[in-house]
PDB file of C-alpha atoms in Angstrom:
ATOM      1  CA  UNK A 145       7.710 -16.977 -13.455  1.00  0.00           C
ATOM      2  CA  UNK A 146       6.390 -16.058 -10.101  1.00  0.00           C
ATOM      3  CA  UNK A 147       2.832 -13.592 -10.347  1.00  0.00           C
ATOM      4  CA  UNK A 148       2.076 -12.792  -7.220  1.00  0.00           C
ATOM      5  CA  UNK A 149      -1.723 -13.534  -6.168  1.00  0.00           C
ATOM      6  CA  UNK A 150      -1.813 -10.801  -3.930  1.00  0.00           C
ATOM      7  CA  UNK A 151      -4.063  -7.453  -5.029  1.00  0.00           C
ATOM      8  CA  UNK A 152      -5.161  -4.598  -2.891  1.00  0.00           C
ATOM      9  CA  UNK A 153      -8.809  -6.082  -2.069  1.00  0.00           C
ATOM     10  CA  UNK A 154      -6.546  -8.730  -0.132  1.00  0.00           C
ATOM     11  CA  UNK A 155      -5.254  -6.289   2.295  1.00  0.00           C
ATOM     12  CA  UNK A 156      -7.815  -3.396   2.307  1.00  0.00           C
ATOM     13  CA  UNK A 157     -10.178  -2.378   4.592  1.00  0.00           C
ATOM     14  CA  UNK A 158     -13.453  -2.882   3.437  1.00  0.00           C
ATOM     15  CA  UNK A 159     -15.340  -0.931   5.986  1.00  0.00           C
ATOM     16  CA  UNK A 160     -14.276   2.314   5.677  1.00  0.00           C
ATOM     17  CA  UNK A 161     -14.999   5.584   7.476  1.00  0.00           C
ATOM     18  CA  UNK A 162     -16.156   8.201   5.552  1.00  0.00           C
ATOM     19  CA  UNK A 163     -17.632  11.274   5.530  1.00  0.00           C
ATOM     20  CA  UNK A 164     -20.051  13.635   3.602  1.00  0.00           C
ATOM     21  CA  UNK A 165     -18.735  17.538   1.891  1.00  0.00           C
ATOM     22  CA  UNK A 166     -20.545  19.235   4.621  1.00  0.00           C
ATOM     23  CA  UNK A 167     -19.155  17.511   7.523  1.00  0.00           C
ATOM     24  CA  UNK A 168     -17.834  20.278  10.149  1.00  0.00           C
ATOM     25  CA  UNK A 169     -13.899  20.628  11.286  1.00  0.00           C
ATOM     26  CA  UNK A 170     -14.530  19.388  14.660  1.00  0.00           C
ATOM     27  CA  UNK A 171     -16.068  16.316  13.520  1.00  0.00           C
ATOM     28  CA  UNK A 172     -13.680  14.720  11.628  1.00  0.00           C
ATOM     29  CA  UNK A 173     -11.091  15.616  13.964  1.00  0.00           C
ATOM     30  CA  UNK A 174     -13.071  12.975  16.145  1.00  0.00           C
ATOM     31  CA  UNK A 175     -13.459  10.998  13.391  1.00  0.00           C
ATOM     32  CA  UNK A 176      -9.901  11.016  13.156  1.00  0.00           C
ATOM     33  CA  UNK A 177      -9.367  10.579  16.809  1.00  0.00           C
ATOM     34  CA  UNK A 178     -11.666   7.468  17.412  1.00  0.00           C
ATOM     35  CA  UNK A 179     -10.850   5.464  14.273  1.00  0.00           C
ATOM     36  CA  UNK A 180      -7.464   6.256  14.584  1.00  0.00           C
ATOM     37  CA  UNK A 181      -6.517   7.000  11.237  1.00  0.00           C
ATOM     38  CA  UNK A 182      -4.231   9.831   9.235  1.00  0.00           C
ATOM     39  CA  UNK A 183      -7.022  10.491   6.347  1.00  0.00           C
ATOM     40  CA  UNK A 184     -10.723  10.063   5.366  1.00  0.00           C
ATOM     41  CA  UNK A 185     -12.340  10.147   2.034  1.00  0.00           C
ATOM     42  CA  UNK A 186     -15.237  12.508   1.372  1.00  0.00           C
ATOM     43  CA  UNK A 187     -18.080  11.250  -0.555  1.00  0.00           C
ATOM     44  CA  UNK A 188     -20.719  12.445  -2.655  1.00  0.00           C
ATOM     45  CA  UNK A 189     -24.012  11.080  -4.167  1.00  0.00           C
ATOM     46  CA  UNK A 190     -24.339   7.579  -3.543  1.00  0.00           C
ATOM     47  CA  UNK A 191     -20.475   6.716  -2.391  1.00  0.00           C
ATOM     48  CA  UNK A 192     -18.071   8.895  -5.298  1.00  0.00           C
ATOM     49  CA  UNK A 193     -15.064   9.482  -3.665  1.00  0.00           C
ATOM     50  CA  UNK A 194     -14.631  13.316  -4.777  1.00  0.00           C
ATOM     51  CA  UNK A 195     -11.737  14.434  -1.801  1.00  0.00           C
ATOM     52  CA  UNK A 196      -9.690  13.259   1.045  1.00  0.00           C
ATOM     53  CA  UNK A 197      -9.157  15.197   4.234  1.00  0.00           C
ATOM     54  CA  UNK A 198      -5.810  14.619   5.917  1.00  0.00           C
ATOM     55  CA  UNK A 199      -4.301  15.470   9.157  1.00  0.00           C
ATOM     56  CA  UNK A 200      -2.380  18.020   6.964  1.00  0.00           C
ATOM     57  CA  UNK A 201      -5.439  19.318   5.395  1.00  0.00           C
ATOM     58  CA  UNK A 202      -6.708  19.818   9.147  1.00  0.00           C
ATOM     59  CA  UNK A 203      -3.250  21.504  10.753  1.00  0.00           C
ATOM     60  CA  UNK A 204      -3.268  24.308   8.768  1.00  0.00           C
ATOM     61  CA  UNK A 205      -5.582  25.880  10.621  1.00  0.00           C
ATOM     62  CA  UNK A 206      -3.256  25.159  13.873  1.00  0.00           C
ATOM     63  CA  UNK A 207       0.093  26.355  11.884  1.00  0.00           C
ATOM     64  CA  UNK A 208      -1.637  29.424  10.681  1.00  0.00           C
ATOM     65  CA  UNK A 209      -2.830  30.817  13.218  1.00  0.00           C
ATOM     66  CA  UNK A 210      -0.855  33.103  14.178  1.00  0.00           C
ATOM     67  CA  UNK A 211       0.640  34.545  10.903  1.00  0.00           C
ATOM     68  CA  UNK A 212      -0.810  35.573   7.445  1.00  0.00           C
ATOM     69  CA  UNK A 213       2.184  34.405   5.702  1.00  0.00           C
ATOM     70  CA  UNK A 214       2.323  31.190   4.437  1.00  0.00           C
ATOM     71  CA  UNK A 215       1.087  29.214   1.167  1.00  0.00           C
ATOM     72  CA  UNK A 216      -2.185  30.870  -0.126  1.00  0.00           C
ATOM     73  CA  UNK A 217      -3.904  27.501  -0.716  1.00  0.00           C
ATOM     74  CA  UNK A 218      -2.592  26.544   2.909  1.00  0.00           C
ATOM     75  CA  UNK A 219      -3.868  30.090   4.435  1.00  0.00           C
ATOM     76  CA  UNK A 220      -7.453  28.787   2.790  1.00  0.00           C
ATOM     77  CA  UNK A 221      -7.399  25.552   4.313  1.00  0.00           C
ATOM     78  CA  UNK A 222      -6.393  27.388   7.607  1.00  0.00           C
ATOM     79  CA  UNK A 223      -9.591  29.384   7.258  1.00  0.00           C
ATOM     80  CA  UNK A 224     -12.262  26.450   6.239  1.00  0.00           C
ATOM     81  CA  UNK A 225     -15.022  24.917   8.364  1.00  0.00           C
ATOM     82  CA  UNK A 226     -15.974  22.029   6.246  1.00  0.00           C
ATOM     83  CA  UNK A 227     -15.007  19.226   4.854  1.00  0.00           C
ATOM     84  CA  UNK A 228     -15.467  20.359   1.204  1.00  0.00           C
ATOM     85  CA  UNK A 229     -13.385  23.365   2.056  1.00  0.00           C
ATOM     86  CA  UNK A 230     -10.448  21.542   3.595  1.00  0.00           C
ATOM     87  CA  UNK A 231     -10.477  18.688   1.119  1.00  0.00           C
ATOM     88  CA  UNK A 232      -7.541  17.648  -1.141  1.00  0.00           C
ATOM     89  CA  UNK A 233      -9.059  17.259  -4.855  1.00  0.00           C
ATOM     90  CA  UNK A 234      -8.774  15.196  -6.695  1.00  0.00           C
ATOM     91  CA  UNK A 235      -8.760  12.627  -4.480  1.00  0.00           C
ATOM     92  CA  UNK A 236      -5.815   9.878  -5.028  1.00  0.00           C
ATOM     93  CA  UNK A 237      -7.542   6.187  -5.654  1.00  0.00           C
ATOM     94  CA  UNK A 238      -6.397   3.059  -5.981  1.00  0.00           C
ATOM     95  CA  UNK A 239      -8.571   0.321  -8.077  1.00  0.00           C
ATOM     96  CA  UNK A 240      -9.137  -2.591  -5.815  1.00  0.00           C
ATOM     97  CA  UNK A 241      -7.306  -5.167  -8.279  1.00  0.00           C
ATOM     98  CA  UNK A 242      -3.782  -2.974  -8.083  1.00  0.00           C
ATOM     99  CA  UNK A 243      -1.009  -5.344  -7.135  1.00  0.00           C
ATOM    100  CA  UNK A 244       0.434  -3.865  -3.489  1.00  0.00           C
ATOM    101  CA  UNK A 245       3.405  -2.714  -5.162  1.00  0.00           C
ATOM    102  CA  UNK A 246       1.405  -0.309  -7.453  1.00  0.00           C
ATOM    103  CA  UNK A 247      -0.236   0.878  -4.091  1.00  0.00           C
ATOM    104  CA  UNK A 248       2.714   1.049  -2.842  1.00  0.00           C
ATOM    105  CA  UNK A 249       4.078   3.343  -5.467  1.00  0.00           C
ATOM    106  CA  UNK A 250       1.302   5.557  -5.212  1.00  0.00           C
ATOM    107  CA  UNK A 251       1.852   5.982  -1.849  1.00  0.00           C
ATOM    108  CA  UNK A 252       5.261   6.920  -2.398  1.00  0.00           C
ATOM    109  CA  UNK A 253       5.007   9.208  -5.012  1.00  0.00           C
ATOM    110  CA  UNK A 254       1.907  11.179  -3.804  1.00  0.00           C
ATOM    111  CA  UNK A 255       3.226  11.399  -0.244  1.00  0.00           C
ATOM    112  CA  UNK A 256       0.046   9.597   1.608  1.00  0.00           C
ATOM    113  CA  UNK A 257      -0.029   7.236   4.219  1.00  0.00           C
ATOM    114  CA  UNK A 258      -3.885   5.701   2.824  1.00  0.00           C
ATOM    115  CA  UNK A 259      -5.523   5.374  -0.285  1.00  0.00           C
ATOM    116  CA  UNK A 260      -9.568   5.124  -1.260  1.00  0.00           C
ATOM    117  CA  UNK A 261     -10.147   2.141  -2.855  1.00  0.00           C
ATOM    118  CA  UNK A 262     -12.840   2.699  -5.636  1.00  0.00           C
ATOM    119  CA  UNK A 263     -14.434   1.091  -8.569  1.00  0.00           C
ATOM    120  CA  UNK A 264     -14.951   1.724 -12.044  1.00  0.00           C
ATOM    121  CA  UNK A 265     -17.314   4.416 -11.848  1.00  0.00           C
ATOM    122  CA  UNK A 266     -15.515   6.408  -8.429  1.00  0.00           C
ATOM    123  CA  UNK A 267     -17.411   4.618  -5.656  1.00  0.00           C
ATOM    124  CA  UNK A 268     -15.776   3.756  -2.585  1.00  0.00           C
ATOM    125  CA  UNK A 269     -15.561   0.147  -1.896  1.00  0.00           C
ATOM    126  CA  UNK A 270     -12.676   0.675   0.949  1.00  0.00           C
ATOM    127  CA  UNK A 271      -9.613   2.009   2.240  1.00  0.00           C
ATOM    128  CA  UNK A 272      -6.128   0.831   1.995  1.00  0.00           C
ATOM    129  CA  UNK A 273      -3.226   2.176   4.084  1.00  0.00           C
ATOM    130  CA  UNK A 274       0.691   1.561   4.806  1.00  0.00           C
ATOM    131  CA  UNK A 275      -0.107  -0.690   7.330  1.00  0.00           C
ATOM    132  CA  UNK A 276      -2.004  -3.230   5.134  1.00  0.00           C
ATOM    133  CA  UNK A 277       0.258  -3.073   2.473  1.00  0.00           C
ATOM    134  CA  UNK A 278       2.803  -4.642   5.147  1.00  0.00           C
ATOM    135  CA  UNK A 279       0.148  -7.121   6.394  1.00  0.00           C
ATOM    136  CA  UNK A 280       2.081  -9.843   3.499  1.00  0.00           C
ATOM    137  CA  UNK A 281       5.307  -9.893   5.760  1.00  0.00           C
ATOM    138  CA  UNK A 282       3.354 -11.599   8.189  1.00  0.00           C
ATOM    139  CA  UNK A 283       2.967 -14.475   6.057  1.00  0.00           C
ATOM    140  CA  UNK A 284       4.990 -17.232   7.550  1.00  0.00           C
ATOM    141  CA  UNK A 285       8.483 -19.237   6.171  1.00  0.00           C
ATOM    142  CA  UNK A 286       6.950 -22.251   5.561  1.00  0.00           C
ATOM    143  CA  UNK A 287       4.143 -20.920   3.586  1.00  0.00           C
ATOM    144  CA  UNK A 288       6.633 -18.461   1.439  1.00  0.00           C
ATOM    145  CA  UNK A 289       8.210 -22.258   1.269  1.00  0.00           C
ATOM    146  CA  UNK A 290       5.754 -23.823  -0.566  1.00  0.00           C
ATOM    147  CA  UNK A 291       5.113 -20.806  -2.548  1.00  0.00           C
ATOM    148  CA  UNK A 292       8.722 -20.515  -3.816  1.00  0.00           C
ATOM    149  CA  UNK A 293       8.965 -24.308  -4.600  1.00  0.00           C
ATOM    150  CA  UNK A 294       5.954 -24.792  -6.567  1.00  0.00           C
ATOM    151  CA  UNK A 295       4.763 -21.180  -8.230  1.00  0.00           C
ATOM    152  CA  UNK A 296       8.690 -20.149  -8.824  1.00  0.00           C
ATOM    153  CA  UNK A 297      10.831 -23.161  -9.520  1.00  0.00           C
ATOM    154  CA  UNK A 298       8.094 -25.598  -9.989  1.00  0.00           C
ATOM    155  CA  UNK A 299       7.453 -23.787 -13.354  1.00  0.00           C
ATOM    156  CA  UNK A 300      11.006 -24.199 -14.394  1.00  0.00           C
ATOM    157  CA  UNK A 301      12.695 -27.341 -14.947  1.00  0.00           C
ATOM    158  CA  UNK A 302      16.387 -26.067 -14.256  1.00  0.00           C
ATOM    159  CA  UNK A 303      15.510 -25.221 -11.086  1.00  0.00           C
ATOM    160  CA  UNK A 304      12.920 -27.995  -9.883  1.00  0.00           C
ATOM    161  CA  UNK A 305      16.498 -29.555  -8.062  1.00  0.00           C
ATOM    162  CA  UNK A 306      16.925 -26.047  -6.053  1.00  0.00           C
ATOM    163  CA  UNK A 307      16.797 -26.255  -2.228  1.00  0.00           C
ATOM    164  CA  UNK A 308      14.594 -23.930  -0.644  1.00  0.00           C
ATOM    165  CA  UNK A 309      15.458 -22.388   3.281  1.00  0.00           C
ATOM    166  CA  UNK A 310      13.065 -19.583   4.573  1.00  0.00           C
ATOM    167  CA  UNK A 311      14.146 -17.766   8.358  1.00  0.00           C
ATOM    168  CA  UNK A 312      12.519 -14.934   9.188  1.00  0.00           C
ATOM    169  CA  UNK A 313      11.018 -13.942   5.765  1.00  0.00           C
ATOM    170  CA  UNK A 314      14.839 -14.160   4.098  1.00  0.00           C
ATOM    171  CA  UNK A 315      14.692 -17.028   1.421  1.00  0.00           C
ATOM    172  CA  UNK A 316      18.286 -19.167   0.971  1.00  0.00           C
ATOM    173  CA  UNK A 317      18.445 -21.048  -2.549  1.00  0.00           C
ATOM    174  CA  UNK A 318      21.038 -24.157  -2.562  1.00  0.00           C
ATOM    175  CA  UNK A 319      21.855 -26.125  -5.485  1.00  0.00           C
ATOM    176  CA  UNK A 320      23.018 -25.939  -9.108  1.00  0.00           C
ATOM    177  CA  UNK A 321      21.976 -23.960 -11.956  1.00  0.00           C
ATOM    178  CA  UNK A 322      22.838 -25.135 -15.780  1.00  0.00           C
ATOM    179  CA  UNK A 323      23.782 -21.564 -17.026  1.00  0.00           C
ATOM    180  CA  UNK A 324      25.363 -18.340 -14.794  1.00  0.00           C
ATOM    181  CA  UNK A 325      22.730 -16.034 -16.213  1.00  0.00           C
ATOM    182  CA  UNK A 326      19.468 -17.782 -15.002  1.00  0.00           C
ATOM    183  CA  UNK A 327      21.195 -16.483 -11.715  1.00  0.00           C
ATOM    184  CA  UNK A 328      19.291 -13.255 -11.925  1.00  0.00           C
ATOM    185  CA  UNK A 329      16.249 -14.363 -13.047  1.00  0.00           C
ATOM    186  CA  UNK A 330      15.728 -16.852 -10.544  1.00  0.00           C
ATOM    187  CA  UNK A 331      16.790 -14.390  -7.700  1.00  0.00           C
ATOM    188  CA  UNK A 332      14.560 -11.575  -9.050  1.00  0.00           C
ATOM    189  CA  UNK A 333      11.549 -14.230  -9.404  1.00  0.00           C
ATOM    190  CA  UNK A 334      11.476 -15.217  -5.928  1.00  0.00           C
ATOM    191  CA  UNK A 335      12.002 -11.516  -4.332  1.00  0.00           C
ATOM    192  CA  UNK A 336       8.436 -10.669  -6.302  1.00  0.00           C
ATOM    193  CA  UNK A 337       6.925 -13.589  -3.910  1.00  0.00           C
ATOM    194  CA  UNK A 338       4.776 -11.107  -1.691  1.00  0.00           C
ATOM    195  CA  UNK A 339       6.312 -11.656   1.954  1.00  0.00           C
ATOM    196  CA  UNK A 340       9.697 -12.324   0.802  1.00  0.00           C
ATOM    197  CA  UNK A 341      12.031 -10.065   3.006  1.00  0.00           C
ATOM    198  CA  UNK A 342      15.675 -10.707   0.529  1.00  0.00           C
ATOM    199  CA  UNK A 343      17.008 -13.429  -1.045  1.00  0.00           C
ATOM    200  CA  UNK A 344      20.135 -15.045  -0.300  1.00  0.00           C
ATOM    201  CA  UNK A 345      22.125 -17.551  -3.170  1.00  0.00           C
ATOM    202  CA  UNK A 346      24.256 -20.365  -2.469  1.00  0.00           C
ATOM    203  CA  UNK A 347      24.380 -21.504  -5.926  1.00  0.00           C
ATOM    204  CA  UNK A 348      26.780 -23.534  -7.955  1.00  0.00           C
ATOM    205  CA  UNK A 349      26.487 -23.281 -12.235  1.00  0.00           C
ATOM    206  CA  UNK A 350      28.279 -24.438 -14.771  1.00  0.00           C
TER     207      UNK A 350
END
């Protein structure tokens, strides 16, 4: 069926902003400000990605200062001057061939809005955020067209005969099947087509 061509190095940023262990609060708060972005990665050596510093990293200091109560690695942060000392480490990559959907996963389940991109070894080669990953809905209907007829049905002959509608991202399927439980199959294959906002079936089948 359907594999989707689409990997993070098609959507990422490859000029990314980026800063060394010792860079000072202030600093990356305008580093923040002027690129306009949640999160940096922190570097070391020639380019290893070794930490991130967030807009949550950097708030602490804001939210605790007033109080000593609090989360002790929070109250730290709260306290730190540098980048190395406000860093979250490990910092959480992505590998620049990960399909969106594993970035997108990531994201989810690690609770951050952008992701280092690195190679093999840890160096950065760019940044990927939320944003990107939704750059594929831009795609437009007739190109999520052709990519439906010929990389989805194209590659089965059951459904070669299928009628193929795209408005506004939303993919319509007319026509007849041969079986009731290639239904599925075929509705599942064409939602993985990156860009695809839902698929709708007006199918017949024996």
């Amino acid at each position: 069926m359907s594999e989707s061509p689409y990997t993070v190095s098609d959507v990422m940023t490859h000029t990314a902003v980026a800063i060394g262990s010792e860079a000072p609060f202030k600093e990356i708060v305008e580093l923040l400000d002027q690129w306009k972005v949640s999160a940096v990665p922190v570097l070391a050596g020639e380019g290893r990605v070794v930490g991130v510093v967030s807009e949550a990293d950097l708030l602490a200091k804001e939210e605790f200062r007033d109080t000593d109560e609090g989360d002790p690695e929070a109250r730290t942060k709260a306290v730190a001057v540098s980048a190395g000392e406000l860093m979250s480490a490990p910092a959480v990559t992505v590998h620049a061939d990960a399909t969106l959907a594993e970035a997108a996963r990531i994201m989810a389940r690690r609770h951050v809005k952008r992701l280092p991109v690195v190679n093999a070894v840890g160096m950065l080669q760019g940044v990927v955020s939320r944003s990107d990953l939704l750059k594929v809905f831009l795609r437009g209907d007739e190109e999520l067209a052709e990519e439906v007829r010929h990389h989805v049905l194209g590659r089965l002959p059951v459904t070669t005969a299928l009628t193929v509608s795209v408005t506004e991202g939303v993919v319509t399927l007319g026509g007849s099947l041969p079986d009731r439980s290639l239904v599925p199959v075929v509705a599942r294959a064409v939602r993985a087509v990156e860009g695809v906002v839902d698929v709708r079936l007006d199918l017949t089948h024996r």
